Coordinates of C-alpha atoms in Angstrom, one line a residue:
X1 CA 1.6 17.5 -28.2
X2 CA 1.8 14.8 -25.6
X3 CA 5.1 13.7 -24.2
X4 CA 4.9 9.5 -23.6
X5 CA 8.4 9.0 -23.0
X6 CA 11.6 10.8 -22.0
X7 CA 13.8 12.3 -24.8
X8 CA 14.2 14.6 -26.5
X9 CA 12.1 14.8 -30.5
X10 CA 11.8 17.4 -32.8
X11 CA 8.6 18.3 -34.3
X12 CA 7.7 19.7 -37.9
X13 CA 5.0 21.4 -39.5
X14 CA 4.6 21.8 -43.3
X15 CA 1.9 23.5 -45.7
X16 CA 2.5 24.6 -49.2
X17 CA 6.3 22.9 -49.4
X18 CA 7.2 25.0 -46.6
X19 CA 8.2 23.5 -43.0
X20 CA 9.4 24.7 -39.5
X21 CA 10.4 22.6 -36.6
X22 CA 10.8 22.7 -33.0
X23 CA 12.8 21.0 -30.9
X24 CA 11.1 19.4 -27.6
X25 CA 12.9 17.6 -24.6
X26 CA 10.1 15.6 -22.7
X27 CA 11.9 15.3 -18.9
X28 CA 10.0 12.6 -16.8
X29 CA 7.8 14.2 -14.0
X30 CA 9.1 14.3 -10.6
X31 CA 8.5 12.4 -7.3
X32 CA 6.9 14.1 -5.0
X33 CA 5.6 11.2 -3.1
X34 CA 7.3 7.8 -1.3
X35 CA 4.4 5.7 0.2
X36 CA 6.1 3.0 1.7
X37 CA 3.8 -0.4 3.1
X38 CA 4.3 -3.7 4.3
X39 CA 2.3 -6.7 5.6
X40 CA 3.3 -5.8 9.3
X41 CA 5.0 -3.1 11.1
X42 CA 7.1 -5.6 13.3
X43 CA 9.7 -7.9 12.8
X44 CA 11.4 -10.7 14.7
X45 CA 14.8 -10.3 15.7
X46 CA 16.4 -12.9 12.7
X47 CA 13.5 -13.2 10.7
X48 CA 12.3 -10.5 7.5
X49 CA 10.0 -8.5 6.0
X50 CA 9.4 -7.2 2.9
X51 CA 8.1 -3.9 2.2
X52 CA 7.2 -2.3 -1.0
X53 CA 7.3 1.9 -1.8
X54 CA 5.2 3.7 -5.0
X55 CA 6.4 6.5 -6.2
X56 CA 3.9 9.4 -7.4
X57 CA 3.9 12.6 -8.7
X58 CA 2.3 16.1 -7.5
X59 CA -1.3 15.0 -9.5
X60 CA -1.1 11.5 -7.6
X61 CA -0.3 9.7 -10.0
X62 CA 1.5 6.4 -9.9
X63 CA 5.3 7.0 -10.8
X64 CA 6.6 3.4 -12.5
X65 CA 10.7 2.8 -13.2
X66 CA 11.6 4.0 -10.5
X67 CA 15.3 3.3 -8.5
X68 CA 14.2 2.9 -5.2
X69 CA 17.2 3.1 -2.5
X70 CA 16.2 1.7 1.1
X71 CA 17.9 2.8 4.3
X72 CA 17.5 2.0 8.1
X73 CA 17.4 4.7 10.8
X74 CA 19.1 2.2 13.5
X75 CA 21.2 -0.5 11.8
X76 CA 21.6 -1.7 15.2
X77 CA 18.0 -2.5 15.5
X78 CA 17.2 -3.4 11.7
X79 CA 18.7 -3.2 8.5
X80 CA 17.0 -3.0 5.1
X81 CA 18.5 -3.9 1.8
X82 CA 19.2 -0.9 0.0
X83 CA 17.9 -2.5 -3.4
X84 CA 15.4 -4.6 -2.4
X85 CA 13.6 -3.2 0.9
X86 CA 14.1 -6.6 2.7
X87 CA 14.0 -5.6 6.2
X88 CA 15.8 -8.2 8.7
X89 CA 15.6 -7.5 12.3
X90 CA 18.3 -7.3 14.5
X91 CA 17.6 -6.4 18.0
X92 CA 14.9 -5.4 19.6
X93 CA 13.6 -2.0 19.8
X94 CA 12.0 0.9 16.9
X95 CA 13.0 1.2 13.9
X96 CA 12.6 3.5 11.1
X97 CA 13.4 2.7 7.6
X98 CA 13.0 4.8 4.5
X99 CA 13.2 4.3 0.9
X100 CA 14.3 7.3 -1.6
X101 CA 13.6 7.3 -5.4
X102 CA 16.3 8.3 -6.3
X103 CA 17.7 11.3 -8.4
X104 CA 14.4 12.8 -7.3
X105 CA 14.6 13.8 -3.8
X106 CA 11.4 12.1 -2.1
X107 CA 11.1 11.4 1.4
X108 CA 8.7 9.3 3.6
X109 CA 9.3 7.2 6.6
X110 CA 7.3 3.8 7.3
X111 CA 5.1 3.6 10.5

């Protein structure tokens, strides 16, 4: 049996005018990575940059449909757009913004 979507399915198997069934529930497979990348890893105070995050599981392989939330370590500094990962700079100064995929906990932090 392969799962090839999320749901739940139940199975049957007949011989002779007999049958049995089983009832599967296919779960999607978790994140257990957040690479995040961007075209540079500074911004101009006023001016944007958008950065992208892929999602993968434990086998490395590429996670799609994810919700991705972005945040910003120092609003002061940058702030990112939650939905989108538009990063508009602020101030001068580091800054450190993450994305989260979320109702899988996933971290990773951009350079």
């Amino acid at each position: 049996m392969t799962g090839v979507a999320a749901g739940t399915a139940t199975i049957t198997a007949a011989s002779e005018g007999k049958s049995g069934t089983f009832a599967v529930t296919i779960t999607p497979a978790p994140v257990a990575s957040v690479t995040v990348s961007g075209p540079s890893t500074s911004v101009v105070k006023g001016a944007t940059l958008q950065l992208t995050a892929v999602t993968k599981d434990a086998g490395g392989n590429t996670l799609t449909g994810r919700t991705i939330v972005w945040s910003s370590s120092a609003t002061t500094i940058t702030t990112v757009d939650a939905a989108t990962g538009l990063v508009t700079g602020v101030a001068g100064g580091r800054r450190r913004s993450s994305p989260r995929a979320r109702e899988w906990p996933a971290r990773s932090r951009s350079p």
